[in-house]
Tab-separated table of C-alpha atoms in Angstrom:
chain	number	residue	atom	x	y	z
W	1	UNK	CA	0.000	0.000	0.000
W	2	UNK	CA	2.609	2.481	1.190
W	3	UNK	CA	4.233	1.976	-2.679
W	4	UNK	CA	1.410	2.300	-4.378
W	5	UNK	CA	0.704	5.324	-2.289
W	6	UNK	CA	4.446	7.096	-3.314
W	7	UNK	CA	3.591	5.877	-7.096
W	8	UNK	CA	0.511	7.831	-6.870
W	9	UNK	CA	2.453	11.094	-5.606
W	10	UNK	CA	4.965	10.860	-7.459
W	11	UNK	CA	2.701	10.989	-10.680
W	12	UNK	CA	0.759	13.528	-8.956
W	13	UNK	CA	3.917	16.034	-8.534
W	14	UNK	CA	5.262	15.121	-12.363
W	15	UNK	CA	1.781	15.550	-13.594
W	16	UNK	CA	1.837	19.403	-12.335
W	17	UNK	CA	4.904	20.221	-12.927
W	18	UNK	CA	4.731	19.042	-16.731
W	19	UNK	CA	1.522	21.179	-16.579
W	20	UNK	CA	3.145	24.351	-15.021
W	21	UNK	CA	6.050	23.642	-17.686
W	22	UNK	CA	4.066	23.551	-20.832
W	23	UNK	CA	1.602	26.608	-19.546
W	24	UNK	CA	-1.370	24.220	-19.100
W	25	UNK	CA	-3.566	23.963	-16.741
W	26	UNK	CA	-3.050	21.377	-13.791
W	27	UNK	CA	-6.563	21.182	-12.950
W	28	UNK	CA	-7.295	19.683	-17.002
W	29	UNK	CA	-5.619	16.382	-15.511
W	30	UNK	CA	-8.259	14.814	-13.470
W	31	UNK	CA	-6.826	12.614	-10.132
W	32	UNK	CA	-8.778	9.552	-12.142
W	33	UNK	CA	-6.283	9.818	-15.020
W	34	UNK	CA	-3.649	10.405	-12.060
W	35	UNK	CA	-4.522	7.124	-10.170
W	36	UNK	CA	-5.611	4.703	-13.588
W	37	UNK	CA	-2.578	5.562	-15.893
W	38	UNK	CA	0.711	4.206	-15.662
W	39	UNK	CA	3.924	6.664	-15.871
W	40	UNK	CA	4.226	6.863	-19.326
W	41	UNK	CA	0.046	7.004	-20.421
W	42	UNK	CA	0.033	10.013	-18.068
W	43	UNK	CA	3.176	11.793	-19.375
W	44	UNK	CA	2.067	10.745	-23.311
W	45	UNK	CA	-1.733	12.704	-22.360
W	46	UNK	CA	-0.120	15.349	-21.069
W	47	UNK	CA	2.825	16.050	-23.799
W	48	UNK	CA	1.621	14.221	-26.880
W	49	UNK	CA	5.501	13.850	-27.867
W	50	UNK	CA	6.272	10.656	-29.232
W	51	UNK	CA	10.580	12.021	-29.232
W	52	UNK	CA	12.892	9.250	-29.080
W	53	UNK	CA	15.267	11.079	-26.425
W	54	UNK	CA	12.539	12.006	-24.646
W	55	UNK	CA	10.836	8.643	-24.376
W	56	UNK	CA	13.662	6.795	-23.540
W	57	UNK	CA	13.955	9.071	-20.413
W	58	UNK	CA	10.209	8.066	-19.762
W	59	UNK	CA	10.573	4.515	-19.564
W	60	UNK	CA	13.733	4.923	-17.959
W	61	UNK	CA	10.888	6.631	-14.730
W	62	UNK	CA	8.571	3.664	-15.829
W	63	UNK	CA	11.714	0.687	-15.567
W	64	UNK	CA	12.932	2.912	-12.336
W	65	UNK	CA	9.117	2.940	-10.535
W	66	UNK	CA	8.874	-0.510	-11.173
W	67	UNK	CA	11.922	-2.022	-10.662
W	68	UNK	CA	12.272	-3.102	-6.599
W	69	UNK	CA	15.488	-3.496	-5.624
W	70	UNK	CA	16.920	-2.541	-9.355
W	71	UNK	CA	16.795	1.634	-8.636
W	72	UNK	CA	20.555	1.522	-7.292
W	73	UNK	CA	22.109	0.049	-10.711
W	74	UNK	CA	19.573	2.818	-12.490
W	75	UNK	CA	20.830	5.754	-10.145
W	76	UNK	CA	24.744	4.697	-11.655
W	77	UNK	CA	23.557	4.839	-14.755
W	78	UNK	CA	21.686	8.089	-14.844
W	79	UNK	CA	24.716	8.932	-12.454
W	80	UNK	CA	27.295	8.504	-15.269
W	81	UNK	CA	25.110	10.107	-18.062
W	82	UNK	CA	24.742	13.281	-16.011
W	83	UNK	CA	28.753	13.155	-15.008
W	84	UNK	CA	29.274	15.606	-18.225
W	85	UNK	CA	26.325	17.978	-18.506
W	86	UNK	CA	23.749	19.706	-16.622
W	87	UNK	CA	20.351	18.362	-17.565
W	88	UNK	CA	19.336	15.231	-19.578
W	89	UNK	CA	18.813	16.458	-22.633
W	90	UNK	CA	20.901	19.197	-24.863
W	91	UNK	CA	24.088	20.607	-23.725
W	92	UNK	CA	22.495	24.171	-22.207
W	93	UNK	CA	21.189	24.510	-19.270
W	94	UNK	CA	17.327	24.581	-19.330
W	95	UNK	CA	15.310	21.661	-18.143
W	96	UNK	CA	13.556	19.414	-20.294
W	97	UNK	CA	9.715	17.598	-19.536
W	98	UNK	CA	12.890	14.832	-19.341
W	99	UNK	CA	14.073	15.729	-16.181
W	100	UNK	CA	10.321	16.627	-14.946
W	101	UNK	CA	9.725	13.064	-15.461
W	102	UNK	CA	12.987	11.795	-14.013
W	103	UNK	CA	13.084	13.620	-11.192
W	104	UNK	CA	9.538	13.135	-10.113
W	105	UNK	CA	10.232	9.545	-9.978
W	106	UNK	CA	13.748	9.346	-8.702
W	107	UNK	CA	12.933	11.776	-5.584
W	108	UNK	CA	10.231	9.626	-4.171
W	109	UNK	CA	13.140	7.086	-4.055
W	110	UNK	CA	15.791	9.042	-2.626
W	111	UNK	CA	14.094	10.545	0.650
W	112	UNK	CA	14.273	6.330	1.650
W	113	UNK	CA	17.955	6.634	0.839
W	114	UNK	CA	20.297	7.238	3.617
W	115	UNK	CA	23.273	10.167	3.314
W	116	UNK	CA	25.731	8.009	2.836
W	117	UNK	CA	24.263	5.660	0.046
W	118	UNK	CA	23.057	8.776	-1.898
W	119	UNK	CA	27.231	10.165	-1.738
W	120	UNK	CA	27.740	7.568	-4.426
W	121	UNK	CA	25.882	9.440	-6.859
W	122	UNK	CA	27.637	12.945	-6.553
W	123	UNK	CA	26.048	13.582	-10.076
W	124	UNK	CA	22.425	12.771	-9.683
W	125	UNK	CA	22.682	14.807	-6.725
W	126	UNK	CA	23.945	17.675	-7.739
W	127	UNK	CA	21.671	17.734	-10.675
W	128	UNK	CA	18.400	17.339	-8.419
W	129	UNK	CA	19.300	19.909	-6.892
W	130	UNK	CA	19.215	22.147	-9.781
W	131	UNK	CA	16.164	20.915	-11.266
W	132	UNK	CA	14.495	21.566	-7.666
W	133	UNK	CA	15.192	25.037	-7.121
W	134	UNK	CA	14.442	25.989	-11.184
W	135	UNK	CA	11.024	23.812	-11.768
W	136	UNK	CA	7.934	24.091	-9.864
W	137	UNK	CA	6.903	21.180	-8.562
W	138	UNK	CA	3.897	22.403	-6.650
W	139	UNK	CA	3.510	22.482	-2.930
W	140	UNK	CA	3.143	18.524	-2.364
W	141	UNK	CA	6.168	17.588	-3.464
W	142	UNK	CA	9.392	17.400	-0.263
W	143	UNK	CA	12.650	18.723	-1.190
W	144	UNK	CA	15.973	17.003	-1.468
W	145	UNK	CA	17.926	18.057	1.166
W	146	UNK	CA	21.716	17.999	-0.948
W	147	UNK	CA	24.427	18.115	1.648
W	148	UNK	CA	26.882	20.521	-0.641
W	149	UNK	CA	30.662	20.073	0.564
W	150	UNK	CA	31.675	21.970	3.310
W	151	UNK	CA	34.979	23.735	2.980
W	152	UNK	CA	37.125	25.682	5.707
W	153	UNK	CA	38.516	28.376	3.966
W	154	UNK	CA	42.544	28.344	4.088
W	155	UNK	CA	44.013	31.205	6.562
W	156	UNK	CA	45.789	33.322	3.935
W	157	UNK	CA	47.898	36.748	5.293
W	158	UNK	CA	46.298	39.815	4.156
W	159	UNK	CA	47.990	40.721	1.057
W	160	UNK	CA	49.983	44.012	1.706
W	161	UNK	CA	49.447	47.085	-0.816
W	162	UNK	CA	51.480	49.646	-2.179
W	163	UNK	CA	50.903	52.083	0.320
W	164	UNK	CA	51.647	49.766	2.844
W	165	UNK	CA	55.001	48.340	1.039
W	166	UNK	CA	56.196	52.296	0.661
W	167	UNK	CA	56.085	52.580	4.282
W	168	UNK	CA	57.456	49.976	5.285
W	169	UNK	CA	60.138	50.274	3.549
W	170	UNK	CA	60.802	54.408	4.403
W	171	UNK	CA	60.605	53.182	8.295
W	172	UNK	CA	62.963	50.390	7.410
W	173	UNK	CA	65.880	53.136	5.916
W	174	UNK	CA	64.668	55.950	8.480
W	175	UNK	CA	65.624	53.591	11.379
W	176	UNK	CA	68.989	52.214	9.786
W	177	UNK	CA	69.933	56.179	9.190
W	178	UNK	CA	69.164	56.943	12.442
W	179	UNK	CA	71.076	53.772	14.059
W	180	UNK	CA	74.090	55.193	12.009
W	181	UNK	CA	73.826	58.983	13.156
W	182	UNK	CA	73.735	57.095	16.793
W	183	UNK	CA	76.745	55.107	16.361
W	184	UNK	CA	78.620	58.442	14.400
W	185	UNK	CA	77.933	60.172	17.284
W	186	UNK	CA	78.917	57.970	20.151
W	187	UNK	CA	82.420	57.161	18.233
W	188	UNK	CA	82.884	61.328	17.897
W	189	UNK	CA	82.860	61.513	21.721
W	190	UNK	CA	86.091	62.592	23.361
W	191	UNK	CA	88.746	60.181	25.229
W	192	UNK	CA	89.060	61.043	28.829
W	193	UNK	CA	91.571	63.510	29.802
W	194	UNK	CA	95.261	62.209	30.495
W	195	UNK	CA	94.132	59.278	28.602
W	196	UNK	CA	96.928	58.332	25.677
W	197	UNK	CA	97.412	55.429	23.218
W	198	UNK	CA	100.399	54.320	21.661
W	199	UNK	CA	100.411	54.392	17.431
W	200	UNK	CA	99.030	52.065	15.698
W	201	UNK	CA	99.488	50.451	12.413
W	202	UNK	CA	96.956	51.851	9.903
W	203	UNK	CA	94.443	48.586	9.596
W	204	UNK	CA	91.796	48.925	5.888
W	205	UNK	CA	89.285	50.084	8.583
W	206	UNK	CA	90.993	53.157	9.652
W	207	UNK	CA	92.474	53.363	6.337
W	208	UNK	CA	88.858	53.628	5.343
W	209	UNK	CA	87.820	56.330	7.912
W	210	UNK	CA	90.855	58.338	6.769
W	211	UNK	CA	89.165	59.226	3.600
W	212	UNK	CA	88.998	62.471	2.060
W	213	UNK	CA	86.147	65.155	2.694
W	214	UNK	CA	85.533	64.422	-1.188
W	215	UNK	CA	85.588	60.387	-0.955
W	216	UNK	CA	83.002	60.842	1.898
W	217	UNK	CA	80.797	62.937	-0.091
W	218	UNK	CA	81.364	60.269	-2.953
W	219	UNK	CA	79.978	57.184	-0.715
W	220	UNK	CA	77.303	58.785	0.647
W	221	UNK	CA	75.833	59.858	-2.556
W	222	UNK	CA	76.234	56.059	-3.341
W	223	UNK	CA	74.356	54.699	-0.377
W	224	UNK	CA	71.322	57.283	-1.091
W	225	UNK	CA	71.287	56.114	-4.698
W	226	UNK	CA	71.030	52.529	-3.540
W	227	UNK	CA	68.474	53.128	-0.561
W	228	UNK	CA	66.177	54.993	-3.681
W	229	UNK	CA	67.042	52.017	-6.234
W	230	UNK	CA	66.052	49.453	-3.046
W	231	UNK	CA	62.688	51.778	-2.462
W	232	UNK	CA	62.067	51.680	-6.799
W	233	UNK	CA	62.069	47.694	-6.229
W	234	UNK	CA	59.900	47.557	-3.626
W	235	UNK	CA	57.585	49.530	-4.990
W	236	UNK	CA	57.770	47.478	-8.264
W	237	UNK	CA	57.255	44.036	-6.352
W	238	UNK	CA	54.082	46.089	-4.776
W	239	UNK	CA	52.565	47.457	-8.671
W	240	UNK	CA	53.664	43.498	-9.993
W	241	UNK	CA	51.703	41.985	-6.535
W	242	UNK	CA	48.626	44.383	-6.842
W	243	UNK	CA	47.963	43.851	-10.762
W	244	UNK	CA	47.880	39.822	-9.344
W	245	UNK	CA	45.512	40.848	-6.704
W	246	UNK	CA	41.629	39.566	-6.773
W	247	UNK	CA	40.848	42.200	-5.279
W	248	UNK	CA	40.944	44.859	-7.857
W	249	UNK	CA	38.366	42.882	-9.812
W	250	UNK	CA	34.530	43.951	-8.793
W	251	UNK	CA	32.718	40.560	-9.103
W	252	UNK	CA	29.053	40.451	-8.340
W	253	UNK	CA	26.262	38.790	-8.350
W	254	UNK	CA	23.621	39.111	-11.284
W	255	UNK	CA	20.033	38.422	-12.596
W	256	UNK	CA	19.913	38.002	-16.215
W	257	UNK	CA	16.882	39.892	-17.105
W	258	UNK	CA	16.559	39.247	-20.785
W	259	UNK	CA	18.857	37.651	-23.169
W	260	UNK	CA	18.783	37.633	-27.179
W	261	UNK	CA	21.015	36.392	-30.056
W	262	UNK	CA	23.894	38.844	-31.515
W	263	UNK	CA	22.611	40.932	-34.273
W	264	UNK	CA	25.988	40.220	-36.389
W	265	UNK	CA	27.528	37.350	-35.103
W	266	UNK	CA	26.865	33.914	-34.336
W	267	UNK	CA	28.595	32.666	-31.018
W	268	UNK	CA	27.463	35.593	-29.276
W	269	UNK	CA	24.677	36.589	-27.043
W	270	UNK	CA	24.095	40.035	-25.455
W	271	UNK	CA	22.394	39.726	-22.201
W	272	UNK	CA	20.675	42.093	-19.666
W	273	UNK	CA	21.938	41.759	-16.229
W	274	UNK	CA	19.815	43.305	-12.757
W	275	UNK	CA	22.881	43.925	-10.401
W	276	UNK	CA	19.754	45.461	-7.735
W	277	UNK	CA	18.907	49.136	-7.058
W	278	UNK	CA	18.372	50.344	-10.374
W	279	UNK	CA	21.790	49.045	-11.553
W	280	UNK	CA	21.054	47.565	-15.200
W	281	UNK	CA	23.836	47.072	-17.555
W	282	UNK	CA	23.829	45.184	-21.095
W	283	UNK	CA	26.641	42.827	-21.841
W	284	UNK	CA	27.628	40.370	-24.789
W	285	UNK	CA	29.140	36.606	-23.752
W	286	UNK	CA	30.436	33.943	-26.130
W	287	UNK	CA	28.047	31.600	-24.889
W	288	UNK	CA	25.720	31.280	-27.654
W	289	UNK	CA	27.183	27.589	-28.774
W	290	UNK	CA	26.552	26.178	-25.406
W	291	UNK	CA	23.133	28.358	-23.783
W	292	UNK	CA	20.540	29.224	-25.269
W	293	UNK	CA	19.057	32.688	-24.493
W	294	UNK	CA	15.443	30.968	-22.822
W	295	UNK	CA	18.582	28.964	-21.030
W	296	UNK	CA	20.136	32.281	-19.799
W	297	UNK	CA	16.537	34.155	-18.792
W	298	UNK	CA	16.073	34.538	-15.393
W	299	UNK	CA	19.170	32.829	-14.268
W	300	UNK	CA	21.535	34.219	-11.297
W	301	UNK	CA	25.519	34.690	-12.718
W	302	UNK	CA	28.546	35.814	-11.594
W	303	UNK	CA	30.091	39.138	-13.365
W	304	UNK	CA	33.150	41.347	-13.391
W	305	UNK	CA	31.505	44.873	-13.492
W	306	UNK	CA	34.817	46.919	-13.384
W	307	UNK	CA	35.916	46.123	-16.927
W	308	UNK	CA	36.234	49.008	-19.295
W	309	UNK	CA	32.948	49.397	-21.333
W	310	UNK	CA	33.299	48.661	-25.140
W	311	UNK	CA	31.634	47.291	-28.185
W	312	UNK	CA	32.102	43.467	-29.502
W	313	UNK	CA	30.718	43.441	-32.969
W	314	UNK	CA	29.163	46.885	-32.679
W	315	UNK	CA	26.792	45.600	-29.775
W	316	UNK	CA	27.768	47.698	-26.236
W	317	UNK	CA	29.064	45.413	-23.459
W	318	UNK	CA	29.905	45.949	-19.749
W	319	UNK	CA	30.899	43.662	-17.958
W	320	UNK	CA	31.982	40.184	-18.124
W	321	UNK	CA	30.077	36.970	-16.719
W	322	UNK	CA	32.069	34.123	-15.443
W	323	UNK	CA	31.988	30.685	-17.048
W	324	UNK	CA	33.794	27.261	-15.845
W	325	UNK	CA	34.627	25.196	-18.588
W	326	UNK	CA	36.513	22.017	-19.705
W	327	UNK	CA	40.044	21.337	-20.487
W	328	UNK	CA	38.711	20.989	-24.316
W	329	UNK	CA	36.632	23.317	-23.935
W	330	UNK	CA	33.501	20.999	-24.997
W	331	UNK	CA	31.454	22.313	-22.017
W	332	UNK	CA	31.040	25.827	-20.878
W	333	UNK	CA	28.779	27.691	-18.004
W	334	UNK	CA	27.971	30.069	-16.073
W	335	UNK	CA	29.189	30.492	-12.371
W	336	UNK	CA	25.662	29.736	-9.953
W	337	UNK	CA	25.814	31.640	-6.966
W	338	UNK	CA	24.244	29.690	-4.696
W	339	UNK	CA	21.086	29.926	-3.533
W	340	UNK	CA	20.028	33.025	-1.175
W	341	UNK	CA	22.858	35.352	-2.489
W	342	UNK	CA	21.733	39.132	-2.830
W	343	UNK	CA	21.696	40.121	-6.249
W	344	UNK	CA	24.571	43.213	-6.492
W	345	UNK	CA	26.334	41.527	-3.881
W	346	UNK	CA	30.223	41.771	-4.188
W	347	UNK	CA	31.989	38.068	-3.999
W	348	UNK	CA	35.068	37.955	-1.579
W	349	UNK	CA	38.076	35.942	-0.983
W	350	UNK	CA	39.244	35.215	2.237
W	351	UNK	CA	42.473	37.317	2.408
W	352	UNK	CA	41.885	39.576	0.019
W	353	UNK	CA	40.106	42.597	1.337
W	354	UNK	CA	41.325	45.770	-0.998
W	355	UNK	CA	39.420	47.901	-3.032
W	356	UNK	CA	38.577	47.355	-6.244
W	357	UNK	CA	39.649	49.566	-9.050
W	358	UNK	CA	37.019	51.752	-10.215
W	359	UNK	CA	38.146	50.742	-14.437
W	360	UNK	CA	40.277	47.942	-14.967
W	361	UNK	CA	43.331	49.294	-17.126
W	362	UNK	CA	43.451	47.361	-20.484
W	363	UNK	CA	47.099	48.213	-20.992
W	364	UNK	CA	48.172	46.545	-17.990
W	365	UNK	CA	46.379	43.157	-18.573
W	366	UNK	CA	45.353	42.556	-14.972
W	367	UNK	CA	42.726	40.111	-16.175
W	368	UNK	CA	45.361	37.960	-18.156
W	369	UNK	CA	47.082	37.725	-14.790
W	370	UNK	CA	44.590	36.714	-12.664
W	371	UNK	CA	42.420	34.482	-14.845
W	372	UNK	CA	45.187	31.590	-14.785
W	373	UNK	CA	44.754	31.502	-11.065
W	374	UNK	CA	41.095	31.021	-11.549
W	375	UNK	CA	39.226	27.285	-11.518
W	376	UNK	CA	36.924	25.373	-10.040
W	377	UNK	CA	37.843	22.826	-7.673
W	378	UNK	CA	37.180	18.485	-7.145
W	379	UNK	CA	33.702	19.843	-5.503
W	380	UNK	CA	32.846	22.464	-8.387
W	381	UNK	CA	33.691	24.934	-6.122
W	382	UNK	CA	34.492	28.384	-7.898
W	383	UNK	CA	38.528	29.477	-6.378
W	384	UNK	CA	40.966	32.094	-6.808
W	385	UNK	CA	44.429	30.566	-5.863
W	386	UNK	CA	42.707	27.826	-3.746
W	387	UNK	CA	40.411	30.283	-2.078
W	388	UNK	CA	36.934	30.036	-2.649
W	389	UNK	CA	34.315	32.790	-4.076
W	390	UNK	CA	32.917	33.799	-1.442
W	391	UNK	CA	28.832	34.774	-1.087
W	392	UNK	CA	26.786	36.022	2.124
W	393	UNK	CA	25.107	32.632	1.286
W	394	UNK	CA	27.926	30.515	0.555
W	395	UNK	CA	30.709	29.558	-2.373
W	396	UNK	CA	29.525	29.730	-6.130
W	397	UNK	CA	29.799	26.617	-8.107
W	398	UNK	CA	29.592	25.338	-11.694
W	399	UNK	CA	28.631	21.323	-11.939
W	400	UNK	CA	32.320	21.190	-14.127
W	401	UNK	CA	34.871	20.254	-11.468
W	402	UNK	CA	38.711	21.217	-11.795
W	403	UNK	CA	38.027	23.227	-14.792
W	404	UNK	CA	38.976	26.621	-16.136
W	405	UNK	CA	36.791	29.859	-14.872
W	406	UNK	CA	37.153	33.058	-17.261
C-alpha cells in the first residue's frame, strides 16, 4: 500500500509540474487519469511527444518505478550520463519535460535513501538539486535536502598594498639612518683627559675612515642612490603583486533579465543583467554555442563589473560573466551563486580585502594575470588561488569540477 501510495504522488507532482512547464492547466488532468494511468500514459496525455530522447527518459521513470530493488544500478547509470552535462537532454542549461519526469520519480526514491548511500551518486545529486530550485513542482512535493561540501577556507595573510610596502620600507631606511647617526655620534665623543694610546698600524678600517672630505661625499651619494634604487624595487614588487591581486576585480552577483542572439555574429549573445537598485547594464558573452538565451533568462551569474565598457561586434558590453569550462573546452557555463545570495552583492576571498579599481586598465592586462589563477575545484567549487568565491550565502559553483573559470 505504502508503494502504491508514493507511485501515486509521485505521478501527482510530475503531472503538475509538466503542466506548469508547458503553460497548461493542472486542474485539465483529473486525479482519475492520475490514479488509472501508468507513468508513461500520463506523461504521453499530457505532452503528446512521441521524441525518441525524450521517451527513452520516460521509460527509464517507468523501468525505475517498477523495478524493486533494481533503482541503485539505475541511479549509476543516470549517475554517469549526467557526469558531463547539466540536464538530460541538450548541452544548455534549461530543463527538459525529461528531467520533470525523471526527477519526479527518482525523488520519491531518494528521501528512503540514507546520506551516505546517496554520496555515491555525486552527479544525480547535484543535478536534483538544480532541477528543484528551477522547476515548480507544486507544494506537495518534499525537497531534497543535498548536503553541498563543506569547505574551511585556508588562513591566507592579508595581502599588503602599495601604500603599505612604501612605508614599510621608508621606516625600514629611516631607522637604519638613524642607528648610524647614533653610532657616528657615540664614536665622535672625546677620550678622557690624560688618557693616551700608543700608534698604531693603519688597519683597511681606519684606512677607510681616513678618507677624504671628497671620498666621503662620494659614498654617501652612493648609499642614497642605492636606498632609492632598493625603495624603486619595492615599490615594483608592490605594482607586480597588486595587478595579481583579486581584489581589484569587482565581481558580483547578477540576474539576467533578458537575453537575445547577436545581431551580427553567431557565437554571441548580449544579455541584460539586474545587479539590484536600479543598476542595469547590457553585456555580450560567447556563450551562444553552449546556452541558449530561454537557457540564460532569469538565471543568477557571476560578473566582473569593473571592466572598461566597449563594443564586440558593434553591440555595447559591460561587464563580463564568469563561465567554468573544460580542459577541451567541450562544455562551458555560467558560475551559480548559490542559492540566497543578494543580487549586487560583491563576492570575496578570504584574504583579500582591498578595493577594487574603479576601471580595470586594459594596458596593464590585470585580467590575463589573474584568470590563470582562476578554476573550479574536485567539488565544483568556484577558487581564486585555492580560495573560494565567497557569497553572504555561501561559495559559487559550476557542476564542471577542476576546470577553467574566465
Amino acid at each position: 500500500m505504502a508503494a502504491a501510495a508514493d507511485l501515486t504522488g509521485t505521478k501527482r507532482v510530475m503531472a503538475y509540474a509538466l503542466c506548469k512547464h508547458l503553460n497548461v492547466d493542472p486542474s485539465t488532468v483529473s486525479n482519475t487519469n492520475i490514479e488509472e494511468s501508468d507513468i508513461a500514459s500520463l506523461f504521453s496525455h499530457i505532452v503528446k511527444s512521441s521524441q525518441d530522447e525524450v521517451m527513452k527518459w520516460v521509460k527509464f521513470s517507468s523501468d525505475f518505478a517498477g523495478s524493486n530493488g533494481k533503482q541503485h544500478a539505475l541511479l549509476d547509470n543516470l549517475n554517469q550520463d549526467l557526469s558531463q552535462k547539466s540536464v538530460l537532454l541538450g548541452d544548455g542549461l534549461k530543463p527538459s519535460v525529461a528531467d520533470i519526469v525523471v526527477f519526479a520519480t527518482v525523488q520519491a526514491f531518494v528521501t528512503h535513501v540514507s546520506d551516505s548511500e546517496l554520496q555515491k551518486f555525486p552527479h544525480v545529486l547535484r543535478w536534483m538539486d538544480y532541477i528543484q530550485n528551477i522547476v515548480d513542482f507544486g507544494t506537495t512535493s518534499q525537497k531534497i535536502n543535498v548536503a553541498k561540501s563543506v569547505f574551511a577556507p585556508p588562513s591566507h595573510p592579508k595581502k599588503a598594498d602599495k601604500g603599505d610596502t612604501e612605508s614599510s620600507s621608508k621606516k625600514a631606511v629611516s631607522g637604519q639612518k638613524i642607528a648610524d647617526k647614533s653610532n657616528g655620534s657615540a664614536d665622535s665623543k672625546k677620550k678622557p683627559a690624560g688618557e693616551t694610546k700608543a700608534p698604531e698600524k693603519e688597519t683597511p678600517t681606519t684606512a677607510r675612515d681616513n678618507k677624504t672630505s671628497g671620498e666621503k661625499k662620494k659614498d654617501k651619494s652612493a648609499g642614497k642612490t642605492a636606498e632609492k634604487a632598493s625603495e624603486k624595487a619595492l615599490e615594483k614588487t608592490a605594482d607586480k603583486d597588486s595587478e595579481c591581486n583579486i581584489s581589484i576585480l569587482n565581481i558580483q552577483v547578477g540576474l539576467i533579465r533578458k537575453a537575445w542572439k547577436h545581431p551580427s555574429a553567431d557565437s554571441l549573445l548580449v544579455e541584460e543583467i539586474d545587479l539590484g537598485d536600479g543598476n542595469v547594464r547590457q553585456v555580450v558573452s560567447g556563450l551562444a554555442k553552449y546556452c541558449s538565451p530561454d537557457d540564460l533568462t532569469n538565471r543568477h551569474v557571476v560578473l566582473i563589473t569593473n571592466v572598461k565598457p566597449g563594443k564586440l561586434r558593434d553591440v555595447m558590453s559591460a561587464g563580463l560573466v564568469l563561465c567554468a569550462s573544460t580542459e577541451d573546452h567541450t562544455a562551458v557555463e555560467p558560475l551559480i551563486p548559490p542559492e540566497g545570495a543578494k543580487i549586487g552583492e560583491r563576492i570575496s576571498f578570504d584574504g583579500f580585502d582591498g578595493k577594487p579599481e574603479d576601471v580595470l586598465n586594459p594596458k596593464k592586462k590585470q585580467l590575463d594575470k589573474i584568470t590563470p589563477h582562476l578554476r573550479t575545484d574536485e567539488n565544483g567549487i568556484a577558487t581564486f588561488k585555492g580560495i573560494p568565491f565567497t557569497t553572504s550565502a555561501g561559495p559559487c559553483r559550476s557542476s564542471i569540477r577542476n576546470g577553467n573559470v574566465k
